[in-house]
Amino acid sequence: MRLLVTGGAGYVGSVVAAQLVEAGHDVTVLDDLSTGHEDAVPEGARFVRADITQAHDALDGVDAVLHFAAKSLVGESVAKPGLYWANNLGGTLALLDAMRDKGVARIVFSSTAATYGEPERSPIQESDPTRPTNPYGASKLAVDTALTAFAQVRGLGAVSLRYFNVAGAQGRYRERHTVETHLIPNVLKVATGERDNVSVFGTDYPTPDGTCVRDYIHVSDLARAHLLALGAIIPGEHKIYNLGSGTGFSVQEVISVCREVTGHEIPVVVGERRPGDPAVLVASSARIQRELGWKPERAALGDIVSDAWRALSRNT
Ligand SMILES: NC(=O)c1ccc[n+]([C@@H]2O[C@H](COP(=O)([O-])OP(=O)(O)OC[C@H]3O[C@@H](n4cnc5c(N)ncnc54)[C@H](O)[C@@H]3O)[C@@H](O)[C@H]2O)c1
Ligand SMILES: O=c1ccn([C@@H]2O[C@H](COP(=O)(O)OP(=O)(O)O[C@H]3O[C@H](CO)[C@H](O)[C@H](O)[C@H]3O)[C@@H](O)[C@H]2O)c(=O)[nH]1
């Protein structure tokens, strides 16, 4: 297929673009490089540096869009909600209009666990209430809502994948955000010497060891789900799937695994709770397993951390 990958110079988008090229698709990456890196665009993909509101030309002859481009820092979204609404919702609406103008009727969208907010039960199912607790999650939920409407009125075929905590690396493709908020890369930066210690945000949560529990999914497993989603798009339908490994690990458990993998003691500083962090976020991925036959292959936390560590130590 001829595919447009927005945000394909970023962490998740670059891994998916690499898998798409590998599978023989014709791939164009469109990215404004606001948080991405041009050298993350895989060999064999074309690169267009542009904002998602300027995608018209890049959509010529395209069969489907995989839409990763977004702002995705929860804290920044609280400080600058306008940026999140404009970029994530406004930008996506412009992209969807351009797709309609160019007759492109298929999209796979990066949604998030943040659309659920504080969950009522664990694991979270797609039918559970969506009550985002920050503008980032709200902007992503608004796109999901728009996709449902456009499927009904425009015949758009859409799949939203709600990622839980993405981690790990695929070969050279790794997480390298300039502002890094995610736990695993921050812990590993202590082992490379880039940081002196890692802060644990709260030890008084109602969890077995008092630290937050998350569902970490390997970026390669996540990427594979996009290729399955692409094949499952049905015009006029919007499908939503959670994507996690189905097992929760606490912050302390993650740090322990990072110590085992790196052989570094990784000093810890106990800090305050980070506002807006739910105690436990674990996905039920039963729907995508049942309907698309997806299965995580590198779900073990040791594998996820080892792959992230290998890629990081090769590049620092
Ligand atoms: N990483 C995670 O744990 C996680 C979890 C849930 C959802 N997501 C979603 O997955 C997607 C990818 O996340 P990521 O971690 O790879 O982030 P990232 O910041 O590495 O990648 C996003 C890419 O989009 C580009 N971009 C942003 N705004 C743009 C615009 N207006 N026009 C063109 N390009 C633009 C950036 O330059 C970057 O290359 C995002 O939509 C994010 O919300 C990520
Ligand atoms: O230096 C750090 C970084 C994180 N944490 C803790 O580690 C856990 C994981 O934090 P991350 O920042 O790695 O991930 P989040 O769970 O906050 O975020 C993920 O889930 C969100 C939904 O709530 C969004 O989908 C977001 O894009 C996705 O990365 C949280 O309990 C956080 O408080 C620390 O203790 N210290």
Short mmCIF file of C-alpha atoms and ligand atoms in Angstrom, two decimals:
data_model
loop_
_atom_site.label_atom_id
_atom_site.label_comp_id
_atom_site.label_asym_id
_atom_site.label_seq_id
_atom_site.Cartn_x
_atom_site.Cartn_y
_atom_site.Cartn_z
CA MET A 1 0.00 0.00 0.00
CA ARG A 2 0.98 3.66 -0.37
CA LEU A 3 1.02 5.01 3.17
CA LEU A 4 1.46 8.39 4.82
CA VAL A 5 2.94 8.17 8.32
CA THR A 6 2.55 11.42 10.25
CA GLY A 7 4.94 11.73 13.18
CA GLY A 8 7.15 9.04 11.65
CA ALA A 9 10.31 10.78 12.87
CA GLY A 10 9.20 10.23 16.47
CA TYR A 11 9.62 7.24 18.76
CA VAL A 12 6.60 5.06 17.96
CA GLY A 13 6.10 6.36 14.40
CA SER A 14 9.66 5.53 13.36
CA VAL A 15 9.34 1.92 14.56
CA VAL A 16 6.03 1.50 12.72
CA ALA A 17 7.47 3.14 9.58
CA ALA A 18 10.42 0.73 9.72
CA GLN A 19 8.07 -2.28 9.99
CA LEU A 20 5.94 -0.96 7.12
CA VAL A 21 8.99 -0.52 4.84
CA GLU A 22 10.16 -4.01 5.85
CA ALA A 23 6.72 -5.39 4.90
CA GLY A 24 7.09 -3.88 1.41
CA HIS A 25 4.80 -0.86 1.68
CA ASP A 26 5.52 2.47 0.00
CA VAL A 27 6.01 4.85 2.93
CA THR A 28 6.13 8.64 3.17
CA VAL A 29 6.84 10.17 6.58
CA LEU A 30 5.43 13.64 7.27
CA ASP A 31 6.81 15.28 10.40
CA ASP A 32 7.57 18.84 11.52
CA LEU A 33 10.50 17.59 13.67
CA SER A 34 9.12 19.48 16.69
CA THR A 35 9.97 16.48 18.89
CA GLY A 36 11.21 14.01 16.27
CA HIS A 37 14.57 13.40 14.56
CA GLU A 38 15.09 13.22 10.80
CA ASP A 39 17.66 10.42 11.21
CA ALA A 40 14.93 8.28 12.81
CA VAL A 41 13.08 8.11 9.47
CA PRO A 42 13.87 4.61 8.19
CA GLU A 43 15.88 4.00 5.06
CA GLY A 44 13.49 3.34 2.20
CA ALA A 45 10.87 5.89 3.36
CA ARG A 46 10.46 9.35 1.82
CA PHE A 47 10.56 12.29 4.22
CA VAL A 48 8.48 15.47 4.05
CA ARG A 49 9.12 18.12 6.70
CA ALA A 50 5.74 19.75 7.25
CA ASP A 51 2.98 20.35 9.75
CA ILE A 52 -0.02 18.01 9.63
CA THR A 53 -2.17 20.96 8.55
CA GLN A 54 -0.06 21.05 5.33
CA ALA A 55 -0.49 17.44 4.24
CA HIS A 56 -2.40 17.98 0.97
CA ASP A 57 0.44 17.29 -1.47
CA ALA A 58 1.77 14.36 0.54
CA LEU A 59 -1.68 12.71 0.37
CA ASP A 60 -1.68 12.32 -3.42
CA GLY A 61 -2.21 8.68 -4.33
CA VAL A 62 -2.13 7.54 -0.69
CA ASP A 63 -4.21 4.50 0.37
CA ALA A 64 -4.12 5.06 4.12
CA VAL A 65 -2.72 7.34 6.83
CA LEU A 66 -1.08 6.24 10.08
CA HIS A 67 -1.39 9.27 12.33
CA PHE A 68 1.16 9.54 15.17
CA ALA A 69 1.92 13.28 15.04
CA ALA A 70 0.88 14.88 18.32
CA LYS A 71 2.02 16.69 21.41
CA SER A 72 2.04 14.10 24.18
CA LEU A 73 3.37 15.52 27.45
CA VAL A 74 0.70 15.44 30.13
CA GLY A 75 2.29 18.20 32.26
CA GLU A 76 2.81 20.49 29.26
CA SER A 77 -0.83 19.95 28.28
CA VAL A 78 -1.96 21.23 31.67
CA ALA A 79 0.27 24.32 31.33
CA LYS A 80 -0.55 24.97 27.64
CA PRO A 81 -3.98 23.49 26.86
CA GLY A 82 -4.39 25.66 23.74
CA LEU A 83 -1.32 24.06 22.16
CA TYR A 84 -2.81 20.61 22.73
CA TRP A 85 -6.26 21.44 21.41
CA ALA A 86 -4.80 23.22 18.36
CA ASN A 87 -2.17 20.61 17.51
CA ASN A 88 -3.88 17.37 18.45
CA LEU A 89 -7.51 18.15 17.64
CA GLY A 90 -7.25 21.14 15.24
CA GLY A 91 -4.33 19.59 13.35
CA THR A 92 -6.09 16.25 13.06
CA LEU A 93 -9.34 17.83 11.81
CA ALA A 94 -7.32 19.64 9.11
CA LEU A 95 -5.67 16.34 8.19
CA LEU A 96 -9.04 14.57 8.01
CA ASP A 97 -10.41 17.32 5.74
CA ALA A 98 -7.37 17.05 3.48
CA MET A 99 -7.88 13.26 3.38
CA ARG A 100 -11.50 13.76 2.33
CA ASP A 101 -10.43 16.23 -0.40
CA LYS A 102 -7.89 13.71 -1.72
CA GLY A 103 -10.21 10.70 -1.43
CA VAL A 104 -8.11 8.99 1.28
CA ALA A 105 -10.61 7.06 3.42
CA ARG A 106 -8.48 4.98 5.82
CA ILE A 107 -6.71 6.00 9.01
CA VAL A 108 -5.00 4.35 11.99
CA PHE A 109 -4.82 6.76 14.94
CA SER A 110 -2.58 6.80 18.04
CA SER A 111 -4.96 7.14 20.95
CA THR A 112 -3.99 6.64 24.57
CA ALA A 113 -4.82 5.19 27.97
CA ALA A 114 -5.09 8.84 29.05
CA THR A 115 -8.57 8.92 27.43
CA TYR A 116 -9.86 6.82 30.36
CA GLY A 117 -8.57 8.99 33.22
CA GLU A 118 -8.90 7.42 36.69
CA PRO A 119 -10.21 3.90 36.02
CA GLU A 120 -13.06 2.29 37.90
CA ARG A 121 -11.71 -1.22 37.43
CA SER A 122 -8.65 -3.10 36.28
CA PRO A 123 -7.90 -4.23 33.63
CA ILE A 124 -9.48 -1.43 31.60
CA GLN A 125 -11.78 -2.42 28.74
CA GLU A 126 -12.65 -0.30 25.73
CA SER A 127 -16.27 -0.02 26.91
CA ASP A 128 -15.20 1.59 30.22
CA PRO A 129 -15.98 5.27 30.91
CA THR A 130 -13.71 7.86 29.27
CA ARG A 131 -13.08 10.72 31.68
CA PRO A 132 -9.66 12.20 30.86
CA THR A 133 -8.00 14.13 33.67
CA ASN A 134 -5.81 16.40 31.52
CA PRO A 135 -5.97 18.30 28.19
CA TYR A 136 -3.69 15.75 26.48
CA GLY A 137 -6.12 12.90 27.14
CA ALA A 138 -9.10 15.13 26.39
CA SER A 139 -7.66 16.17 23.00
CA LYS A 140 -7.07 12.51 22.07
CA LEU A 141 -10.57 11.52 23.18
CA ALA A 142 -11.97 14.37 21.06
CA VAL A 143 -10.20 12.92 18.01
CA ASP A 144 -11.62 9.48 18.79
CA THR A 145 -15.09 11.06 18.98
CA ALA A 146 -14.56 12.87 15.66
CA LEU A 147 -13.41 9.64 14.00
CA THR A 148 -16.63 7.90 15.07
CA ALA A 149 -18.69 10.75 13.61
CA PHE A 150 -16.71 10.88 10.34
CA ALA A 151 -17.04 7.12 9.94
CA GLN A 152 -20.81 7.56 10.15
CA VAL A 153 -21.20 10.60 7.90
CA ARG A 154 -18.21 10.40 5.54
CA GLY A 155 -17.69 6.66 5.29
CA LEU A 156 -14.22 7.00 6.81
CA GLY A 157 -12.62 3.73 7.92
CA ALA A 158 -10.73 4.24 11.17
CA VAL A 159 -8.94 2.28 13.87
CA SER A 160 -7.86 3.95 17.14
CA LEU A 161 -5.20 2.14 19.13
CA ARG A 162 -5.15 3.14 22.78
CA TYR A 163 -1.57 2.62 23.89
CA PHE A 164 -0.71 2.07 27.53
CA ASN A 165 2.97 2.56 28.50
CA VAL A 166 5.13 2.14 25.43
CA ALA A 167 8.75 1.19 26.09
CA GLY A 168 11.72 -0.70 24.67
CA ALA A 169 13.47 -0.26 21.35
CA GLN A 170 13.64 -1.96 17.99
CA GLY A 171 17.23 -2.11 16.78
CA ARG A 172 18.45 1.47 16.55
CA TYR A 173 14.96 2.93 16.93
CA ARG A 174 14.58 4.08 20.50
CA GLU A 175 12.90 6.68 22.68
CA ARG A 176 14.88 9.94 22.63
CA HIS A 177 12.61 12.75 23.65
CA THR A 178 14.43 16.01 24.43
CA VAL A 179 12.10 16.47 27.39
CA GLU A 180 11.91 12.92 28.78
CA THR A 181 9.13 12.27 31.27
CA HIS A 182 8.80 8.50 30.86
CA LEU A 183 10.02 6.20 33.60
CA ILE A 184 12.15 3.58 31.83
CA PRO A 185 14.34 5.97 29.76
CA ASN A 186 14.83 8.14 32.84
CA VAL A 187 15.93 5.18 34.95
CA LEU A 188 18.31 4.00 32.23
CA LYS A 189 19.85 7.49 31.98
CA VAL A 190 21.06 6.99 35.55
CA ALA A 191 22.86 3.85 34.42
CA THR A 192 24.55 5.72 31.52
CA GLY A 193 25.64 8.48 33.91
CA GLU A 194 23.45 11.12 32.28
CA ARG A 195 21.48 11.50 35.52
CA ASP A 196 22.57 11.07 39.14
CA ASN A 197 19.37 9.40 40.36
CA VAL A 198 15.76 8.74 39.51
CA SER A 199 12.81 10.24 41.37
CA VAL A 200 10.01 7.95 42.44
CA PHE A 201 6.83 9.97 42.28
CA GLY A 202 4.96 8.82 45.38
CA THR A 203 5.25 5.74 47.61
CA ASP A 204 1.84 6.04 49.29
CA TYR A 205 -0.44 4.71 46.55
CA PRO A 206 -2.88 1.88 47.35
CA THR A 207 -0.68 -0.69 45.58
CA PRO A 208 1.39 -3.59 46.99
CA ASP A 209 4.61 -1.53 47.34
CA GLY A 210 3.01 1.93 47.39
CA THR A 211 4.27 2.97 43.94
CA CYS A 212 2.17 3.33 40.77
CA VAL A 213 1.47 0.28 38.63
CA ARG A 214 1.61 0.50 34.83
CA ASP A 215 1.24 -1.85 31.85
CA TYR A 216 4.42 -1.67 29.74
CA ILE A 217 4.16 -2.71 26.10
CA HIS A 218 7.17 -3.32 23.85
CA VAL A 219 7.29 -0.84 20.99
CA SER A 220 7.82 -3.70 18.47
CA ASP A 221 4.66 -5.46 19.66
CA LEU A 222 2.79 -2.16 19.54
CA ALA A 223 4.06 -1.46 16.03
CA ARG A 224 2.94 -4.88 14.79
CA ALA A 225 -0.60 -4.06 15.91
CA HIS A 226 -0.61 -1.14 13.45
CA LEU A 227 0.05 -3.44 10.52
CA LEU A 228 -2.84 -5.65 11.65
CA ALA A 229 -5.06 -2.59 12.15
CA LEU A 230 -4.30 -1.41 8.64
CA GLY A 231 -5.62 -4.67 7.24
CA ALA A 232 -8.73 -4.50 9.44
CA ILE A 233 -10.01 -1.06 8.40
CA ILE A 234 -13.60 -1.17 7.15
CA PRO A 235 -15.05 1.92 5.43
CA GLY A 236 -17.79 3.46 7.59
CA GLU A 237 -16.52 1.84 10.79
CA HIS A 238 -14.43 3.19 13.67
CA LYS A 239 -12.86 0.49 15.83
CA ILE A 240 -11.10 1.13 19.13
CA TYR A 241 -8.55 -1.23 20.67
CA ASN A 242 -6.52 -1.08 23.88
CA LEU A 243 -2.89 -2.10 23.58
CA GLY A 244 -0.94 -3.28 26.60
CA SER A 245 0.77 -6.45 27.72
CA GLY A 246 -1.93 -7.11 30.34
CA THR A 247 0.42 -7.19 33.35
CA GLY A 248 1.07 -4.35 35.76
CA PHE A 249 4.50 -3.51 37.18
CA SER A 250 5.15 -1.00 39.94
CA VAL A 251 7.70 1.80 39.65
CA GLN A 252 9.88 -0.07 42.18
CA GLU A 253 9.65 -3.27 40.14
CA VAL A 254 10.67 -1.40 36.99
CA ILE A 255 13.70 0.06 38.78
CA SER A 256 14.66 -3.42 40.08
CA VAL A 257 14.54 -4.87 36.57
CA CYS A 258 16.63 -1.94 35.30
CA ARG A 259 19.22 -2.67 38.02
CA GLU A 260 19.37 -6.35 36.96
CA VAL A 261 19.69 -5.51 33.26
CA THR A 262 22.30 -2.74 33.62
CA GLY A 263 24.22 -3.96 36.67
CA HIS A 264 24.03 -0.39 38.00
CA GLU A 265 22.81 0.38 41.52
CA ILE A 266 20.51 3.21 40.26
CA PRO A 267 20.07 5.50 43.26
CA VAL A 268 16.50 6.53 43.97
CA VAL A 269 15.07 9.71 45.46
CA VAL A 270 11.54 9.45 46.81
CA GLY A 271 9.50 12.44 45.71
CA GLU A 272 5.93 13.69 45.87
CA ARG A 273 3.11 12.19 43.82
CA ARG A 274 2.98 13.60 40.28
CA PRO A 275 -0.41 15.33 39.89
CA GLY A 276 -2.90 13.37 37.80
CA ASP A 277 -1.17 9.97 38.04
CA PRO A 278 -3.71 7.16 38.57
CA ALA A 279 -2.52 4.45 40.98
CA VAL A 280 -3.01 1.55 38.55
CA LEU A 281 -3.35 1.49 34.75
CA VAL A 282 -3.53 -1.95 33.19
CA ALA A 283 -5.08 -2.75 29.81
CA SER A 284 -7.33 -5.53 28.78
CA SER A 285 -6.15 -6.17 25.23
CA ALA A 286 -8.60 -9.05 24.82
CA ARG A 287 -10.52 -7.27 22.05
CA ILE A 288 -7.56 -6.83 19.68
CA GLN A 289 -6.35 -10.34 20.50
CA ARG A 290 -9.74 -11.77 19.66
CA GLU A 291 -10.60 -9.65 16.62
CA LEU A 292 -7.19 -9.08 14.98
CA GLY A 293 -5.21 -12.02 16.36
CA TRP A 294 -2.61 -9.70 17.94
CA LYS A 295 -0.37 -11.14 20.66
CA PRO A 296 2.52 -9.52 22.50
CA GLU A 297 5.75 -11.41 21.79
CA ARG A 298 8.13 -9.45 24.00
CA ALA A 299 5.87 -8.80 26.98
CA ALA A 300 8.44 -9.70 29.64
CA LEU A 301 9.62 -6.52 31.37
CA GLY A 302 13.21 -7.85 31.24
CA ASP A 303 13.02 -8.03 27.42
CA ILE A 304 11.53 -4.54 27.17
CA VAL A 305 14.21 -3.01 29.40
CA SER A 306 17.05 -5.04 27.78
CA ASP A 307 16.12 -3.82 24.30
CA ALA A 308 15.88 -0.19 25.50
CA TRP A 309 19.22 -0.54 27.29
CA ARG A 310 20.97 -2.10 24.27
CA ALA A 311 19.80 0.72 21.97
CA LEU A 312 20.65 3.43 24.50
CA SER A 313 24.11 2.13 25.33
CA ARG A 314 24.90 1.77 21.61
CA ASN A 315 24.00 5.41 20.99
CA THR A 316 25.50 7.25 23.96
N1 LIG B 1 4.98 6.94 23.94
C1 LIG B 1 3.92 6.58 24.65
O1 LIG B 1 4.03 5.96 25.73
C2 LIG B 1 2.52 6.88 24.14
C3 LIG B 1 1.42 6.43 24.88
C4 LIG B 1 0.14 6.69 24.41
C5 LIG B 1 -0.04 7.36 23.19
N2 LIG B 1 1.04 7.82 22.50
C6 LIG B 1 0.80 8.55 21.25
O2 LIG B 1 1.61 7.98 20.23
C7 LIG B 1 2.04 8.97 19.32
C8 LIG B 1 3.53 8.93 19.18
O3 LIG B 1 4.14 9.15 20.43
P1 LIG B 1 5.72 9.19 20.61
O4 LIG B 1 6.03 8.77 21.99
O5 LIG B 1 6.35 8.50 19.45
O6 LIG B 1 5.97 10.77 20.51
P2 LIG B 1 7.09 11.57 19.72
O7 LIG B 1 7.06 12.95 20.27
O8 LIG B 1 8.39 10.83 19.73
O9 LIG B 1 6.54 11.56 18.23
C9 LIG B 1 5.59 12.48 17.75
C10 LIG B 1 6.08 12.98 16.40
O10 LIG B 1 5.10 13.85 15.84
C11 LIG B 1 5.74 15.01 15.32
N3 LIG B 1 4.74 16.09 15.36
C12 LIG B 1 4.13 16.63 16.45
N4 LIG B 1 3.26 17.58 16.08
C13 LIG B 1 3.30 17.64 14.72
C14 LIG B 1 2.61 18.40 13.74
N5 LIG B 1 1.70 19.32 14.09
N6 LIG B 1 2.90 18.21 12.43
C15 LIG B 1 3.82 17.28 12.05
N7 LIG B 1 4.49 16.52 12.94
C16 LIG B 1 4.24 16.70 14.25
C17 LIG B 1 6.94 15.21 16.21
O11 LIG B 1 7.99 15.96 15.60
C18 LIG B 1 7.38 13.76 16.49
O12 LIG B 1 8.31 13.29 15.53
C19 LIG B 1 1.48 10.29 19.84
O13 LIG B 1 0.29 10.57 19.15
C20 LIG B 1 1.21 10.00 21.30
O14 LIG B 1 0.18 10.81 21.80
C21 LIG B 1 2.32 7.59 22.94
O1 LIG B 2 10.97 9.92 36.62
C1 LIG B 2 9.90 9.31 36.79
C2 LIG B 2 8.98 9.11 35.74
C3 LIG B 2 7.80 8.43 36.01
N1 LIG B 2 7.54 7.95 37.26
C4 LIG B 2 6.32 7.18 37.52
O2 LIG B 2 6.35 6.07 36.65
C5 LIG B 2 5.04 5.74 36.19
C6 LIG B 2 5.02 5.76 34.68
O3 LIG B 2 5.21 7.10 34.24
P1 LIG B 2 5.45 7.49 32.72
O4 LIG B 2 5.64 8.97 32.66
O5 LIG B 2 6.53 6.62 32.15
O6 LIG B 2 4.11 7.06 32.00
P2 LIG B 2 2.61 7.49 32.33
O7 LIG B 2 1.97 6.29 32.94
O8 LIG B 2 2.50 8.77 33.05
O9 LIG B 2 2.11 7.85 30.87
C7 LIG B 2 1.58 6.95 29.98
O10 LIG B 2 0.22 6.87 30.22
C8 LIG B 2 -0.48 8.08 30.04
C9 LIG B 2 -1.91 7.78 30.39
O11 LIG B 2 -2.12 8.07 31.73
C10 LIG B 2 -0.31 8.55 28.61
O12 LIG B 2 -0.92 7.66 27.70
C11 LIG B 2 1.17 8.69 28.28
O13 LIG B 2 1.33 9.03 26.92
C12 LIG B 2 1.87 7.40 28.57
O14 LIG B 2 3.24 7.56 28.37
C13 LIG B 2 4.11 6.81 36.81
O15 LIG B 2 3.53 6.27 37.94
C14 LIG B 2 5.05 7.95 37.20
O16 LIG B 2 4.61 8.66 38.33
C15 LIG B 2 8.44 8.13 38.30
O17 LIG B 2 8.19 7.70 39.43
N2 LIG B 2 9.59 8.81 38.04
#
